[in-house]
C-alpha positions as a printed Julia matrix, in Angstrom:
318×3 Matrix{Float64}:
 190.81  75.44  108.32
 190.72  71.73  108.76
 189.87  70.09  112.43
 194.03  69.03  113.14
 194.75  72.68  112.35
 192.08  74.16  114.64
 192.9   71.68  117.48
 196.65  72.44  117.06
 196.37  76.15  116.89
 194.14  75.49  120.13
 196.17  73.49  121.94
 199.22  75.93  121.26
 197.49  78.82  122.62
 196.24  76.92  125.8
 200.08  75.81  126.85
 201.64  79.19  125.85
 198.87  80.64  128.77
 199.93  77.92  130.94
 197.55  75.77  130.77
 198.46  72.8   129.67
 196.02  70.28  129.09
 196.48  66.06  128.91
 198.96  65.14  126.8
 200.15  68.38  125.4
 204.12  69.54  125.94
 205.01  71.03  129.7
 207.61  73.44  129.64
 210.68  73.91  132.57
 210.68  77.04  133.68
 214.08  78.48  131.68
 212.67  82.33  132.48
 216.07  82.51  134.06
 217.92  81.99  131.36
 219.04  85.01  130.56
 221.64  83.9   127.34
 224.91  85.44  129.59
 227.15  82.46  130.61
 227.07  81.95  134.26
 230.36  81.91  136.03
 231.83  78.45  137.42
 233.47  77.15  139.87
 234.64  73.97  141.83
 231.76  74.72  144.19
 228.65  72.48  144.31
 225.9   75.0   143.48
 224.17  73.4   146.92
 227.11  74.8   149.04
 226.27  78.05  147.93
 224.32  80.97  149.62
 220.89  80.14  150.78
 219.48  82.58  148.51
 221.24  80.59  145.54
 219.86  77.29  146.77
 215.71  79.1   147.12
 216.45  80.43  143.08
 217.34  76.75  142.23
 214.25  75.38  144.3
 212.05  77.7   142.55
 213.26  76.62  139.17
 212.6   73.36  140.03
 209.14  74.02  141.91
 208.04  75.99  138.68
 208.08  72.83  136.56
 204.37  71.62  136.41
 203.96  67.82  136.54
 207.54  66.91  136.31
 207.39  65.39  139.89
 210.34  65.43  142.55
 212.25  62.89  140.38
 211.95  64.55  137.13
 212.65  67.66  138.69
 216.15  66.84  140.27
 217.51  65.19  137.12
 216.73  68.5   135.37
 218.53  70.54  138.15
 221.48  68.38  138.46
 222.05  67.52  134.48
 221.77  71.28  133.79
 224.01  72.24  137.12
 226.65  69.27  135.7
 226.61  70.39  131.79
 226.66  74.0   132.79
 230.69  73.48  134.72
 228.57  74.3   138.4
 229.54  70.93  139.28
 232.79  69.64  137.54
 234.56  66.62  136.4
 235.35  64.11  139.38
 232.79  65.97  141.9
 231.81  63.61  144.19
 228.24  63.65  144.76
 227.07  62.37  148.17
 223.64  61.55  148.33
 222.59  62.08  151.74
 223.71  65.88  150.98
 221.74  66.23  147.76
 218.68  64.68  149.82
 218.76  67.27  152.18
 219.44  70.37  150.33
 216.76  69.44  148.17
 214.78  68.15  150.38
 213.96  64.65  148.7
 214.22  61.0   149.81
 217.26  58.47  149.46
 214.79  56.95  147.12
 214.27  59.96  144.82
 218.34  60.76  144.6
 219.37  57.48  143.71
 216.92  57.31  140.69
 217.92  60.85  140.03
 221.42  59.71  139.87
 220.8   56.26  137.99
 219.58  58.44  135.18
 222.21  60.75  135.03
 224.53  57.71  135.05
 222.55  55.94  131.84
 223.17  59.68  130.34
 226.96  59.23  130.95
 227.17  62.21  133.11
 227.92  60.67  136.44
 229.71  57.13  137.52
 228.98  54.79  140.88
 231.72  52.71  141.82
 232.45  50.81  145.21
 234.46  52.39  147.65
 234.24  55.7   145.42
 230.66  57.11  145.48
 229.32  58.75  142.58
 231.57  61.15  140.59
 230.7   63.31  138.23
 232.17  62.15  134.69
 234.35  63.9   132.11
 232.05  65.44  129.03
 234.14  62.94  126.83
 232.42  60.12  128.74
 228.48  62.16  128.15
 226.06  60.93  125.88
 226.27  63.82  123.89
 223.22  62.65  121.42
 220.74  62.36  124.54
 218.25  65.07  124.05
 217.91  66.0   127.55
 221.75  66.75  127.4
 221.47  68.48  124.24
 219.06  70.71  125.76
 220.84  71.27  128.91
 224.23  72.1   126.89
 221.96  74.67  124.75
 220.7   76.45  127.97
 224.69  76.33  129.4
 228.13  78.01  128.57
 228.43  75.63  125.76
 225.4   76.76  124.1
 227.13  78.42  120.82
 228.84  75.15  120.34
 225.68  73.16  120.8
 223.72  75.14  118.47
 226.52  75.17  115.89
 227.22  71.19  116.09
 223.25  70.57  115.77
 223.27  72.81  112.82
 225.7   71.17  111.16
 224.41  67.59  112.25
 221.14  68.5   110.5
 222.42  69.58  107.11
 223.9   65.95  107.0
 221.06  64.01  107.97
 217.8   65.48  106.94
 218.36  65.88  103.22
 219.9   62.66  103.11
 216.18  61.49  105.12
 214.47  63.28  102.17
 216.19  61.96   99.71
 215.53  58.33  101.07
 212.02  59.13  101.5
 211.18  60.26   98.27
 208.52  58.02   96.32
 207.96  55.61   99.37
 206.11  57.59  101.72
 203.34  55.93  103.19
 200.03  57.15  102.17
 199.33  58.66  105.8
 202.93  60.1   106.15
 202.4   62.17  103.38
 198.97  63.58  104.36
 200.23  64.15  107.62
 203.4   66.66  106.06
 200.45  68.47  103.96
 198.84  68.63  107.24
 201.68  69.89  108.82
 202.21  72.73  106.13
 198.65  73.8   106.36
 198.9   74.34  110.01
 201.68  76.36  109.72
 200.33  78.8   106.66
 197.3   79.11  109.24
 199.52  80.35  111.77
 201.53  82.65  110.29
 198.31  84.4   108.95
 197.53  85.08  112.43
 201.03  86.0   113.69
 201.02  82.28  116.12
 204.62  81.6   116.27
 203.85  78.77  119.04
 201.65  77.05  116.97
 203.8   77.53  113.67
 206.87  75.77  116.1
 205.27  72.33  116.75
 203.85  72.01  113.25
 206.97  72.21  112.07
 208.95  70.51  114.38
 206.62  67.32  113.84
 206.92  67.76  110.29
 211.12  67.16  110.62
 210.31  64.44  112.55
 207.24  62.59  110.77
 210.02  63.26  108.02
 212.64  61.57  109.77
 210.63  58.58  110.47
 209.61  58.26  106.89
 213.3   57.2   105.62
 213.06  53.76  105.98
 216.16  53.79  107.91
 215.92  52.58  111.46
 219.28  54.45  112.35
 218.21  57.96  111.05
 214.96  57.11  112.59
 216.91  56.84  115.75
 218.5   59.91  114.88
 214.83  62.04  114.52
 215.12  62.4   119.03
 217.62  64.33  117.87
 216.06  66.55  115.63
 213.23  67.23  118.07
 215.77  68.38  120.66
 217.46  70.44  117.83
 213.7   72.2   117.41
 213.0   72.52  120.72
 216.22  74.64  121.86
 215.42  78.17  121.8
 217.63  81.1   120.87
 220.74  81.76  119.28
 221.38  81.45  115.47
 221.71  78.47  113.16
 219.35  75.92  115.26
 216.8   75.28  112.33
 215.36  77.0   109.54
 213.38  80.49  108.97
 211.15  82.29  111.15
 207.63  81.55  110.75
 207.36  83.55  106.92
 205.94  82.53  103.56
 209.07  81.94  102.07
 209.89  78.97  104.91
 206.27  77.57  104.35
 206.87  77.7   100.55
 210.47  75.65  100.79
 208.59  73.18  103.45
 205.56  72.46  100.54
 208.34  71.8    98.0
 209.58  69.11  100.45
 205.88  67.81  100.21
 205.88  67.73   96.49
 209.01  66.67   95.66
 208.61  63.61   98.46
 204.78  62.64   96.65
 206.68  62.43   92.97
 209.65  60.37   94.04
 211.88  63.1    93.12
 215.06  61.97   95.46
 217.23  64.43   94.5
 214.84  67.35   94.57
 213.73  66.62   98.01
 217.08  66.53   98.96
 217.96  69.74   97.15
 214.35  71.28   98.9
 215.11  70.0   102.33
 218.96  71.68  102.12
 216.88  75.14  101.3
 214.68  74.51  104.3
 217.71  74.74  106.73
 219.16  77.8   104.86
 221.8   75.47  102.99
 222.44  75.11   99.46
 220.76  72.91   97.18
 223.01  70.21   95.17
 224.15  72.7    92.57
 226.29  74.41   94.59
 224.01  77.86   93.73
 222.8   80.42   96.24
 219.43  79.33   97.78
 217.11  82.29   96.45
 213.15  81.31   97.03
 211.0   82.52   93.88
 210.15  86.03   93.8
 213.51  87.21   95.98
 216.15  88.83   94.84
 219.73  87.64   94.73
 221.68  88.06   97.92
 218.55  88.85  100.03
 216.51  86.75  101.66
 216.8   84.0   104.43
 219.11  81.85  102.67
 221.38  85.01  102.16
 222.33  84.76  106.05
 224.52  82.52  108.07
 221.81  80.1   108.46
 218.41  81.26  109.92
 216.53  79.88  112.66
 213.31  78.13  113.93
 210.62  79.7   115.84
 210.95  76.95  118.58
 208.23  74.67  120.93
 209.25  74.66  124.71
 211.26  71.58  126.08
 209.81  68.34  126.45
 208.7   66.45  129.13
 210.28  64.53  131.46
């Protein structure tokens, strides 16, 4: 095993125990997430019971190194995206301050970033209103995150799905015979890691190998607009649950697709790292035909489902 593929596989073990060292991904605490819509209403979720208000402060005291700031744009962009706070809310900060017990200071930065996000407006003589999800920034990752954790989260999923099968082959395709030298040792890298872990059954480990593979990927276009586009293909990776988010679960077969990526990108074959990169997400290749890896049978398989999903790395951080 090389010395990226030990540290990785280390690393990945060390944050799924909790301890997360400098530098490496910190995870929200989502443990309450239990994948059953919650039930809205015109309520603000701070003018609920006091027991509902000590759940949402442990939520927010369980994120590690977020910081007070950090922490309250997570609370409030999840309790606006979920419907717990609808469109045209008011939001009065000297109320948020004190059920949260935070400063003026921290709720108006809070609140600036949920207004660069598109959730929330400030106006004079209005106050700050929650805004319409036609007015959100639907391609912010934080939002795409919060909407895959939310009622809307079989929407999200299906949208990001979709969104993928455009852009990544096309990145491939683009890619193809002008990666740069380190680019494409890093994607062999990336493929090594992952046959490493899923000889030893690390799914953690297998998830942000191959999540920085889609991105490195991404990047390696040559277009500064799909290169724009790779925050949301991290976000895309990083959502957990639900069908359709990605490709396969850490297998053979889904390391096997990902290396034919590698080659086809290192011979300058456009249209074969297109057609590879469509099999990855359990699409179709250009032909039209049934994705069947070698050695599977027709009709079985993961490209026989309705799209197969990632093993995904916990949520960024803020």
């Amino acid at each position: 095993m090389t010395t990226l593929a030990h540290s990785m596989m280390t690393a990945a073990r060390s944050a799924d125990s909790g301890l997360v060292g400098p530098g490496e991904i910190d995870r929200y605490a989502y443990a309450e997430s239990s994948g059953t819509a919650r039930t809205t209403s015109n309520v603000p979720a701070w003018q609920g019971s006091e027991a509902d208000i000590n759940r949402a402060g442990r939520r927010a005291s369980g994120s590690r190194g977020r910081g007070l700031h950090g922490q309250l744009v997570q609370q409030l962009g999840q309790m606006i995206v979920s419907g717990d706070l609808g469109a045209d809310r008011p939001l009065v900060p000297e109320e948020i301050g004190h059920r949260f017990e935070v400063s003026r200071t921290v709720v108006r930065e809070s609140l600036r970033v949920l207004e660069a996000k598109g959730l929330v407006s400030a106006r004079p003589n209005v106050g700050t209103r929650v805004r319409p999800v036609s007015d959100w920034n639907l391609l912010d990752p934080d939002i795409i995150e919060w909407r895959a954790f939310g009622p809307q989260r079989e929407d999200q999923r299906r949208e990001l799905r979709e969104l993928r099968s455009t852009i990544e082959p096309l990145a491939a395709r683009l890619a193809a015979g002008q990666v740069r030298d380190d680019i494409q040792q890093r994607l062999g890298d990336m493929v090594e890691i992952m046959t490493h872990a899923v000889g030893q059954g690390d799914t953690l480990t297998f998830s942000r190998a191959d999540a920085e593979f889609h991105g490195q990927l991404m990047q390696a276009a040559g277009n500064r607009m799909l290169e724009h586009l790779s925050g949301i293909v991290s976000a895309a990776l990083q959502v957990s649950g639900g069908s359709g988010t990605g490709c396969d679960v850490a297998t053979e077969a889904s390391i096997a697709q990902h290396q034919r990526v590698v080659d086809a990108l290192a011979s300058g074959e456009g249209a074969a790292a297109e057609s590879a990169m469509r099999q990855v997400l359990g699409g179709r290749p250009d032909s039209g035909a049934p994705v069947t890896p070698p050695g599977v049978a027709p009709g079985t398989g993961p490209a026989a489902g309705a799209g197969a999903d990632h093993v995904v790395p916990p949520p960024r951080e803020h």
